[in-house]
Short mmCIF file of C-alpha atoms in Angstrom, two decimals:
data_model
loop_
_atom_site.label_atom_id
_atom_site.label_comp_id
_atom_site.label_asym_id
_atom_site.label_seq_id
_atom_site.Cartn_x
_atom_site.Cartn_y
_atom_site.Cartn_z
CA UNK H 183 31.73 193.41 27.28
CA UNK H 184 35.03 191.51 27.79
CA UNK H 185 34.83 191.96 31.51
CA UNK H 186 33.14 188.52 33.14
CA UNK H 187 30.62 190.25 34.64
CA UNK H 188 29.87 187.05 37.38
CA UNK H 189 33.68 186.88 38.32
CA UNK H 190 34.55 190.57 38.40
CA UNK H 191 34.93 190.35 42.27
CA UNK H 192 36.02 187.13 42.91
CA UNK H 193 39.68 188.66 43.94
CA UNK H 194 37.76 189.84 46.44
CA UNK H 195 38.26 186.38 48.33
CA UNK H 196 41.79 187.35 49.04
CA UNK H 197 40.62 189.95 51.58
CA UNK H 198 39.16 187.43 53.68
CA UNK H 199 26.25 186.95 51.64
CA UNK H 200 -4.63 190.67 55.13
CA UNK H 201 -7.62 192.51 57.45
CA UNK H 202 -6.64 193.38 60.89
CA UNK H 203 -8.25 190.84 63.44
CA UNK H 204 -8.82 191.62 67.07
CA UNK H 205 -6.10 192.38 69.18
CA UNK H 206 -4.48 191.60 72.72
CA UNK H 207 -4.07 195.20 74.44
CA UNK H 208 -1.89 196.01 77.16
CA UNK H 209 -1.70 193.21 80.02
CA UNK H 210 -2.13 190.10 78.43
CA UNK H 211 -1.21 187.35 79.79
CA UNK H 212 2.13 185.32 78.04
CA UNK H 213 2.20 182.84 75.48
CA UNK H 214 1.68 179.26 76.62
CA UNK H 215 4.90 177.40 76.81
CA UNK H 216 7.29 180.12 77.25
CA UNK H 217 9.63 179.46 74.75
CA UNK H 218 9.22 175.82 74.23
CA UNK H 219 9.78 173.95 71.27
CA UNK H 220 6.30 174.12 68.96
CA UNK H 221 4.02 171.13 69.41
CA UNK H 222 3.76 168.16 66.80
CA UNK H 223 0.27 166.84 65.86
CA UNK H 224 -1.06 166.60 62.59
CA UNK H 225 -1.91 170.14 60.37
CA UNK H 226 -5.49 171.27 61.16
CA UNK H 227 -7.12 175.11 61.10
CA UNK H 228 -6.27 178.63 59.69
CA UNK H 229 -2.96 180.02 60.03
CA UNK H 230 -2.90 183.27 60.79
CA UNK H 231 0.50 184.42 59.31
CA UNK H 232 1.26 188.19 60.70
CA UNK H 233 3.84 190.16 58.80
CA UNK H 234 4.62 194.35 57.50
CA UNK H 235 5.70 193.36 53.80
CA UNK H 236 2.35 194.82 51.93
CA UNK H 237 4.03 194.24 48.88
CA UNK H 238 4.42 190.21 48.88
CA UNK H 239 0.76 190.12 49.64
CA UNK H 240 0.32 188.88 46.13
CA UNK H 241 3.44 185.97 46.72
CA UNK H 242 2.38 184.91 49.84
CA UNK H 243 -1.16 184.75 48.82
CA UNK H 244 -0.28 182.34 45.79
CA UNK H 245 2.06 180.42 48.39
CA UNK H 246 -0.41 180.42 50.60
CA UNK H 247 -2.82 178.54 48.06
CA UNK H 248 -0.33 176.20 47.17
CA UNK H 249 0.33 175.04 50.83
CA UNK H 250 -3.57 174.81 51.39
CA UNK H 251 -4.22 172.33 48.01
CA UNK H 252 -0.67 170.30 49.15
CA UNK H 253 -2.26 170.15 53.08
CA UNK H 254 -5.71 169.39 53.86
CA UNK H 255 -7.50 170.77 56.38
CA UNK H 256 -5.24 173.89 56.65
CA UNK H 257 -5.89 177.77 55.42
CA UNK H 258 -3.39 180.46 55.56
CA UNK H 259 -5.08 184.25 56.24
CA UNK H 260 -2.53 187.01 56.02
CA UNK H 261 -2.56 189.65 58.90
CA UNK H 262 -1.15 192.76 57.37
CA UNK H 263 0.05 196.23 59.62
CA UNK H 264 2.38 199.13 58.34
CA UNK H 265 6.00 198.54 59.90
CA UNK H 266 6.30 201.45 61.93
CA UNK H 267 3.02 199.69 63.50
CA UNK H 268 4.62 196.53 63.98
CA UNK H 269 7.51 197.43 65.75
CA UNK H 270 5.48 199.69 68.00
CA UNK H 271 2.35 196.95 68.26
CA UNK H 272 3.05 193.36 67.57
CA UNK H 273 4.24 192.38 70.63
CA UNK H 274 0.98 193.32 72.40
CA UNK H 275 -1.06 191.49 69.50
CA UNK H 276 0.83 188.49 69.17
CA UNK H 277 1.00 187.90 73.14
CA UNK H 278 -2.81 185.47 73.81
CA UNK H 279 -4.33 186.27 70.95
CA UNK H 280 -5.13 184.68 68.06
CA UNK H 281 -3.11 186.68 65.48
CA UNK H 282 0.50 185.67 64.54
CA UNK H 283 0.59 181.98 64.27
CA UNK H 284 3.07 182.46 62.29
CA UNK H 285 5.03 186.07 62.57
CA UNK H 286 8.34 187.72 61.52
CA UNK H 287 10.58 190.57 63.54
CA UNK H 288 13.30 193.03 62.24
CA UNK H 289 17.03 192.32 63.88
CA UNK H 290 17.87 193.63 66.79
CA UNK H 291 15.83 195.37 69.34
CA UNK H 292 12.19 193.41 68.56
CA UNK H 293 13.86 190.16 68.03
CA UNK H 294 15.70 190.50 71.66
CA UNK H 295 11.94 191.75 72.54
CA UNK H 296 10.08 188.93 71.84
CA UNK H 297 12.24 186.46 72.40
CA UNK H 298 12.80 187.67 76.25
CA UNK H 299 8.83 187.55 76.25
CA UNK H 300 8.70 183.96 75.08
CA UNK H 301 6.86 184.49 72.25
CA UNK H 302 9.42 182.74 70.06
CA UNK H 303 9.42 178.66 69.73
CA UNK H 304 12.20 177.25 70.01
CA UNK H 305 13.40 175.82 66.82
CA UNK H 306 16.85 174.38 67.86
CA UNK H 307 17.29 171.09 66.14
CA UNK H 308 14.15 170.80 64.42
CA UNK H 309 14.18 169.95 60.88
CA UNK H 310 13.02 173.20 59.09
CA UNK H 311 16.77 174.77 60.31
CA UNK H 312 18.41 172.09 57.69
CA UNK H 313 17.04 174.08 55.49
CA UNK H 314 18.82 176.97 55.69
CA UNK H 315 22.69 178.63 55.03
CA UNK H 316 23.81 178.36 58.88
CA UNK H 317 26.06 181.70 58.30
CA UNK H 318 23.43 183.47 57.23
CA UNK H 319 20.72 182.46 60.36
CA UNK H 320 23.03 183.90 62.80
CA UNK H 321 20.70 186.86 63.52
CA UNK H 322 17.91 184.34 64.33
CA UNK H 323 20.07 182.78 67.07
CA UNK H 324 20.34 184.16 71.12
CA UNK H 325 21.68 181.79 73.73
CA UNK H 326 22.68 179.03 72.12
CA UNK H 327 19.43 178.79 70.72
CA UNK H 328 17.13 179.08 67.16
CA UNK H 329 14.63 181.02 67.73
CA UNK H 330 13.90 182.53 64.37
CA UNK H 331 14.77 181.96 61.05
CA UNK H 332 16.19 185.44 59.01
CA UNK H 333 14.28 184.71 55.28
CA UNK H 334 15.52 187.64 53.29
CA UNK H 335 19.00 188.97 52.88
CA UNK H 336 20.44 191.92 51.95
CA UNK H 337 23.80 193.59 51.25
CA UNK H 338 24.00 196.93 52.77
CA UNK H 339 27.58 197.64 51.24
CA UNK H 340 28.32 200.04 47.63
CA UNK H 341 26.39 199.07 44.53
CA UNK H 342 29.00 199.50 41.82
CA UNK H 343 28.27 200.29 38.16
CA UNK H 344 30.59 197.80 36.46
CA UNK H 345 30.39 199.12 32.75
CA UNK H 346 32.40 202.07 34.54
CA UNK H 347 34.57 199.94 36.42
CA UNK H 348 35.64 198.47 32.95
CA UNK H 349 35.92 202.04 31.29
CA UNK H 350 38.22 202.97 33.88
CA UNK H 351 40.46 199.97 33.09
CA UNK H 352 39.47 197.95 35.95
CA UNK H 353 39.65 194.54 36.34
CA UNK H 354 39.82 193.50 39.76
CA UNK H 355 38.36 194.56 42.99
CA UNK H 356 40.95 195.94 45.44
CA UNK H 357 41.80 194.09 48.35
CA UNK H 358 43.28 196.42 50.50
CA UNK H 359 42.50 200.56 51.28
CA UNK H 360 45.18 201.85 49.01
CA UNK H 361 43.71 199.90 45.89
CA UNK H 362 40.27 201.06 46.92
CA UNK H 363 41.49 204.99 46.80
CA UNK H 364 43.54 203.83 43.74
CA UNK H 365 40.39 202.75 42.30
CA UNK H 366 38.25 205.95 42.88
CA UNK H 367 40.89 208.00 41.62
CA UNK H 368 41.19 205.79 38.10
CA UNK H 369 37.36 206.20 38.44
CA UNK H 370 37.42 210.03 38.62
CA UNK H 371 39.82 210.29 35.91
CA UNK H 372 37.38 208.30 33.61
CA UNK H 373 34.95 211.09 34.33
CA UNK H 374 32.83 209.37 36.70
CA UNK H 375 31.66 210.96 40.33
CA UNK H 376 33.50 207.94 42.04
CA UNK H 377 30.69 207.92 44.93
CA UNK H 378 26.97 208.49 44.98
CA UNK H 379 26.20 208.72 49.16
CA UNK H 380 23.10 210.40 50.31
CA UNK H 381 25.19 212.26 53.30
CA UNK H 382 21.94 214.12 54.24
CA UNK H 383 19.80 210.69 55.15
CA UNK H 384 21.33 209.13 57.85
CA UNK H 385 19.64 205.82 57.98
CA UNK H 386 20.96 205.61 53.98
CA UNK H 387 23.91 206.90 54.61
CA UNK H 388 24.84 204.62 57.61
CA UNK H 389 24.80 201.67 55.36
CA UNK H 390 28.41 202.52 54.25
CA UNK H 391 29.82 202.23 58.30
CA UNK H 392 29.44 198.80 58.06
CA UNK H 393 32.13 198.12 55.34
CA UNK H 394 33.81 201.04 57.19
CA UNK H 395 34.31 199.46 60.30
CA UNK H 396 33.68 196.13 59.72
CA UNK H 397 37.67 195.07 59.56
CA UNK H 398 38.84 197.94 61.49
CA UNK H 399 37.03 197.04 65.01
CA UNK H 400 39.03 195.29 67.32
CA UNK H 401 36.34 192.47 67.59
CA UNK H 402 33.22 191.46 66.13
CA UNK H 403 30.40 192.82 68.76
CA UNK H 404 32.40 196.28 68.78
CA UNK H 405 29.27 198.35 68.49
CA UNK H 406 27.36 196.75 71.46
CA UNK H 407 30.58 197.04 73.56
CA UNK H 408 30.45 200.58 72.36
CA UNK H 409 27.02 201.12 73.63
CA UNK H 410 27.82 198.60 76.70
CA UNK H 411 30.27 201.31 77.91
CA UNK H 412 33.39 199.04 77.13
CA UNK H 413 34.59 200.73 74.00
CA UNK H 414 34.68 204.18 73.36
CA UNK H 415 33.71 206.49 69.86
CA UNK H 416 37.19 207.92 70.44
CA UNK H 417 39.25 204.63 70.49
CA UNK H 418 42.14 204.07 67.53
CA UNK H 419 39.65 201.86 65.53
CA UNK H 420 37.03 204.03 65.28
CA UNK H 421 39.19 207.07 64.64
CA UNK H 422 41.08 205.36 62.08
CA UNK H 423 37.81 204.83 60.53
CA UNK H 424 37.11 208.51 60.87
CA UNK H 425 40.40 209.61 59.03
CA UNK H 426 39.32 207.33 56.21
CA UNK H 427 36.05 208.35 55.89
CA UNK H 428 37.88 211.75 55.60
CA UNK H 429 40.24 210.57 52.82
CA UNK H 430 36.81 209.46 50.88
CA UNK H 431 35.95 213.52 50.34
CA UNK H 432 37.12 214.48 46.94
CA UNK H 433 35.17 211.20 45.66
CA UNK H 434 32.18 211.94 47.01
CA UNK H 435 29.58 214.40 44.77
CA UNK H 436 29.71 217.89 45.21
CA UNK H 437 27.71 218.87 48.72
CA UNK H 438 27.51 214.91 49.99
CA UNK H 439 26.39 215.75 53.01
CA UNK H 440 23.19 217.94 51.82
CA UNK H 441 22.30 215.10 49.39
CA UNK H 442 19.00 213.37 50.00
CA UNK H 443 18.86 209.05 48.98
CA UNK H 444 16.68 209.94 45.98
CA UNK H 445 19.20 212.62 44.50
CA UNK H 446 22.15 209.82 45.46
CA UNK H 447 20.56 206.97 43.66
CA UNK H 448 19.39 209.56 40.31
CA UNK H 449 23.10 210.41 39.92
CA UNK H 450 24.30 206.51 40.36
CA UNK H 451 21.03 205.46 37.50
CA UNK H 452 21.98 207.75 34.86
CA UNK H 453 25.15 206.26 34.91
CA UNK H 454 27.25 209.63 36.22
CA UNK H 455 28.43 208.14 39.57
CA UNK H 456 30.18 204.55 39.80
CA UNK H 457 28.80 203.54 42.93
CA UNK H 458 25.86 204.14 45.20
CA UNK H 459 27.04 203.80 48.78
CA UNK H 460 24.00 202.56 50.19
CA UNK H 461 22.87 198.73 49.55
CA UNK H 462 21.34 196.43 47.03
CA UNK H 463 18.28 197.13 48.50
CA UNK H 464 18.27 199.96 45.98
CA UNK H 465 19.09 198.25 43.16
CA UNK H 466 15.23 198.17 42.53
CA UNK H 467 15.06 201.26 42.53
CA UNK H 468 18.08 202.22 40.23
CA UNK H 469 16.24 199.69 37.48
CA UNK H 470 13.20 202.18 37.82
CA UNK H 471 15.53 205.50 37.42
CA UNK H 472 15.90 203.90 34.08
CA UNK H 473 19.67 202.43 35.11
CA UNK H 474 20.68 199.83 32.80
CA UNK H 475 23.98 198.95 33.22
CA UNK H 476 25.11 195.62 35.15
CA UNK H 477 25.80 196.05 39.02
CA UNK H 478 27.29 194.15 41.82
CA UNK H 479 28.10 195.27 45.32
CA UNK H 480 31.45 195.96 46.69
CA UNK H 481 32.81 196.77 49.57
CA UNK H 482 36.27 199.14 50.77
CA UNK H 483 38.76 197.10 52.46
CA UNK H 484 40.21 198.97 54.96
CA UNK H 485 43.07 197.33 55.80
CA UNK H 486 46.31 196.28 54.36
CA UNK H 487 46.39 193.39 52.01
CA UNK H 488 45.96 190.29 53.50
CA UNK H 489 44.59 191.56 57.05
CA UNK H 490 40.77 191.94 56.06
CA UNK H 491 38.96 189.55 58.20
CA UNK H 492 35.61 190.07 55.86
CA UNK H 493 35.02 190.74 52.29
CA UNK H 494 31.83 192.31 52.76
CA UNK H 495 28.61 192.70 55.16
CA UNK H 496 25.04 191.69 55.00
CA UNK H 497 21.78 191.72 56.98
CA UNK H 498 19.07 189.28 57.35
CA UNK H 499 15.78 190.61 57.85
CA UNK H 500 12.08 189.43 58.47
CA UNK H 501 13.04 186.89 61.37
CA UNK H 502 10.39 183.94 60.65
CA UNK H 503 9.25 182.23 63.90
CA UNK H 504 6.62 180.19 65.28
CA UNK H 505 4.10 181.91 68.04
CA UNK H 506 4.22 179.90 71.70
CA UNK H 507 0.48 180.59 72.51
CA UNK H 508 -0.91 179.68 68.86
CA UNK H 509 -3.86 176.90 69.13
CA UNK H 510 -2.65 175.53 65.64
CA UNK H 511 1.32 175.34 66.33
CA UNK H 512 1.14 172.11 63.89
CA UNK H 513 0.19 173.89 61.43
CA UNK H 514 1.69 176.76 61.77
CA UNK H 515 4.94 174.31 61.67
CA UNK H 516 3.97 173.30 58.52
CA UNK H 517 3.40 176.47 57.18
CA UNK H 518 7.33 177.50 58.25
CA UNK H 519 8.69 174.61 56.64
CA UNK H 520 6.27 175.33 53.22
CA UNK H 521 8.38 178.23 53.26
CA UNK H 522 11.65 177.01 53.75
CA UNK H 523 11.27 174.49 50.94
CA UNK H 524 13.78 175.01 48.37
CA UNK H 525 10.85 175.39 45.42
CA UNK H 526 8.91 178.10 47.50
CA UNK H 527 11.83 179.99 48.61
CA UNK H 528 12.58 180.46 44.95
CA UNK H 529 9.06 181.46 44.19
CA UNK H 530 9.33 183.92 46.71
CA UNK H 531 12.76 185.16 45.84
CA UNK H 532 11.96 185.46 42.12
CA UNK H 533 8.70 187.16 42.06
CA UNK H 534 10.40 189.76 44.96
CA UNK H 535 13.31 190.22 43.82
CA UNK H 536 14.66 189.28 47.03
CA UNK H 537 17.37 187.08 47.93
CA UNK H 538 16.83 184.47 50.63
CA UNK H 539 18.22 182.56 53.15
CA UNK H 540 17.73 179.14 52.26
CA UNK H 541 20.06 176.58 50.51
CA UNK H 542 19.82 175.92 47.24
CA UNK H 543 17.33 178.58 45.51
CA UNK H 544 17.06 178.63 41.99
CA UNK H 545 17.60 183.36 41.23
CA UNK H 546 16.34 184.31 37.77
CA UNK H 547 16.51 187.64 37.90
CA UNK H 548 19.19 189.03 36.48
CA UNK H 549 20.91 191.68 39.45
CA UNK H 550 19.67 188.47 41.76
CA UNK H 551 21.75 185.83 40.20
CA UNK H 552 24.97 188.58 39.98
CA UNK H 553 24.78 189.00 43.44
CA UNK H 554 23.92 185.47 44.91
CA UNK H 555 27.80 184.54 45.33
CA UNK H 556 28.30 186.65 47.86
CA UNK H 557 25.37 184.29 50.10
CA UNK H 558 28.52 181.92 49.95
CA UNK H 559 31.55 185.05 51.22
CA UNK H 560 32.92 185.22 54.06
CA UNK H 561 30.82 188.49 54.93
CA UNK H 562 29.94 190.05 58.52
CA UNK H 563 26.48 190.39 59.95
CA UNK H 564 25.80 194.29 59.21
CA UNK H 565 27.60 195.94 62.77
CA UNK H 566 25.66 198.61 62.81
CA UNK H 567 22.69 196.95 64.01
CA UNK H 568 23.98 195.53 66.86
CA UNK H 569 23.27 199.29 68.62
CA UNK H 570 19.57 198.70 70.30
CA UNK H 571 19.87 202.79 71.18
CA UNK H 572 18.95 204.65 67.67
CA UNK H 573 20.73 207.95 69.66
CA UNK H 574 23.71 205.99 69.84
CA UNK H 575 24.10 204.76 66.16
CA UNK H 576 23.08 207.99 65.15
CA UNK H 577 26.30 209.47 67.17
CA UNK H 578 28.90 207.71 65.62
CA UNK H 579 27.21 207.65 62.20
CA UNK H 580 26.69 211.01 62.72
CA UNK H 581 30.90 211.68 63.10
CA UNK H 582 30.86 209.94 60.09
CA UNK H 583 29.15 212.38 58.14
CA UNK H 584 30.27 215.28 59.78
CA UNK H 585 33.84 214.35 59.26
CA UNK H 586 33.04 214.06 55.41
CA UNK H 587 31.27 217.71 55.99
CA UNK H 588 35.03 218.83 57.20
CA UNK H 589 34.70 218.34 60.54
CA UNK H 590 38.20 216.85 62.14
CA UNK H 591 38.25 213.07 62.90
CA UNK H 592 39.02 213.41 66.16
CA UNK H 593 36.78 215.87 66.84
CA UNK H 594 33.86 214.48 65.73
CA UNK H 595 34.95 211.49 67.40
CA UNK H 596 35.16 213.46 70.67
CA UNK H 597 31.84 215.04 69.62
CA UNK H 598 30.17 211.47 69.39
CA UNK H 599 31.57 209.95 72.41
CA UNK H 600 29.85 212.72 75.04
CA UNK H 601 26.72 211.68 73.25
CA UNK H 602 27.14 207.95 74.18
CA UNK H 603 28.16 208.73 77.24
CA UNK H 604 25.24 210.73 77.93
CA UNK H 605 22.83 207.92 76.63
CA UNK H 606 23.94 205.43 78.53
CA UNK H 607 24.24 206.39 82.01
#
């Protein structure tokens, strides 16, 4: 290929990265210390280290090895439970009891959760935070204060086939809405179903209303003022965002709104569709559809040129922190920081495909390294998870997709707003 793969979207800077133990049931009493910072005192005693990701067990486990031969005296045990589990249980199993030395929580609603229940340590100033991108910790933060540390990160913006994007005779990402429509026409002319988007699987499909309204919203918490009552579904910005999310129609596939994520990422791997309008959380998958080609994410910019506040969005997930009523807090301490070491974060990263959080890490993996410049872009913190209320994300997602269905913007805006206003009464 003549197109520099690594540098295709640097333009884009002109627009702006084990077995269950016993558990604590309803009632128990909260963690010791309430929130204060975790205790110092040498390493001693099993770390129980309480997480939902089944499928590091095998990473963690050889991490977990390595951090027992390097400190004496100290074991790791892994504490395994589905997620849906998690989010509905570990709050009640982490509070005085002896599980979750150690323990992550997904952004948003269980992060606010357990950190209003003093679970979390704080972490503000201690070392182990050096160790991380600040910009990219920001979901780990409440108050003024580190509470958790966000390990993985994600981009939950369009995966974009860039064999196509060079068959098309494209060399440079658009910085403005115009050159993104310009580009899915050129795209369509090639032959290519511009956009993949799996309109019939809302949490999938809501990945692409972050880029959507990420430069359009009139400030950066939009979505919680939404929810808070302030802002309304039917305000200019979000109805601008609604007649361009109408304008994306004839680039979608054929029946976008009746197509299921599987379906959306089949036509994106065999090469038919340019982009998948979900995230590179997918990419993984694409590689198993048998996709081949090289990929990168990219993101619409809705704007006019120069205005775009953000070239693109992420999300940082699996919010590491350090349990307030743990009898080992030393070494649980020194299990965090094992993991924030640059050489274990890139064991981690590498063997899960997985970006990361910390500074420095060494990606081998192919789609890994393409997409670890945008760790260092001027990207927002995905918006649509600031809404704590699933009913109303799902409104104004859901005007999203109905508009693409045909629906007018301004109806389904209308449509979405006596939802939220029903909600949150």
């Amino acid at each position: 290929m003549t197109l520099h793969r690594r540098s295709f979207l640097a333009v884009a800077a002109a627009a702006g990265a084990g077995a269950l133990a016993a558990c604590a049931g309803p009632g128990s009493t909260a963690p010791k210390g309430g929130g204060q910072p975790a205790a110092t005192g040498k390493p001693e005693g099993k770390v129980s280290f309480a997480h939902w990701r089944a499928e590091d067990r095998a990473t963690f486990d050889q991490l977990g090895n390595a951090f027992a031969a390097a400190t004496p005296g100290v074991t790791v045990a892994q504490d395994i439970t589905p997620s849906n589990d998690y989010q509905s249980q570990a709050l009640n199993r982490l509070r005085g009891s002896k599980i979750g030395d150690v323990f992550p929580t997904f952004r948003g609603a269980q992060f606010e959760q357990f950190v209003k229940a003093g679970v979390y340590a704080d972490l503000t100033g201690q070392d182990v935070v050096q160790n991380y991108e600040p910009a990219l910790i920001e979901a780990g933060r409440k108050d003024g204060k580190q509470w958790g540390l966000p390990y993985q990160v994600v981009f939950p913006m369009p995966v974009v086939n860039l064999e196509a994007l060079q068959k098309a005779g494209l060399s440079e990402a658009p910085g403005d809405w115009d050159g993104f429509l310009s580009m899915l026409e050129k795209l369509k002319g090639a032959g290519f179903t511009p956009i993949a988007w799996p309109g019939a699987d809302i949490g999938n499909a809501g990945q692409l209303f972050n880029s959507m309204v990420m430069n359009n919203q009139p400030s950066d918490d939009a979505c919680a003022q939404v929810e808070a009552g302030k802002l309304k579904a039917t305000d200019p910005w979000f109805v601008q965002t609604l007649r361009q999310y109408a304008q994306l129609r004839p680039y979608f596939q054929p029946n976008a709104t009746g197509t299921g994520a599987e379906a959306a990422q089949q036509l994106f791997s065999s090469g038919r569709a340019a982009m998948l309008a979900t995230g590179s959380y997918q990419i993984a998958s694409v590689r198993s559809m048998g996709g081949k080609f090289p990929v990168d994410v990219l993101a619409p910019i809705t704007t006019t040129k120069g205005k775009a506040k953000y070239q693109g969005t992420y999300n940082a997930t699996f919010i590491l922190g350090l349990n307030t009523g743990s009898a080992v807090q030393p070494a649980a301490k020194a299990w965090l920081a094992f993991l924030s070491d640059k050489a274990n974060a890139t064991t981690y990263a590498n063997a899960t495909v997985q970006h990361v959080t910390v500074k420095g890490v060494d990606y081998q993996n192919a789609d890994l390294k393409q997409l670890a410049p945008w760790l260092q872009k001027k990207t927002m913190l995905a918006p649509r998870f600031q809404f704590l209320n699933l009913d109303v994300r799902n409104a104004l997602e859901g005007a999203c997709i109905s508009v693409v269905g045909g629906t007018s913007p301004e109806q389904a805006a209308e449509k979405a707003q006596q939802v939220v206003a029903e909600k949150i009464r």
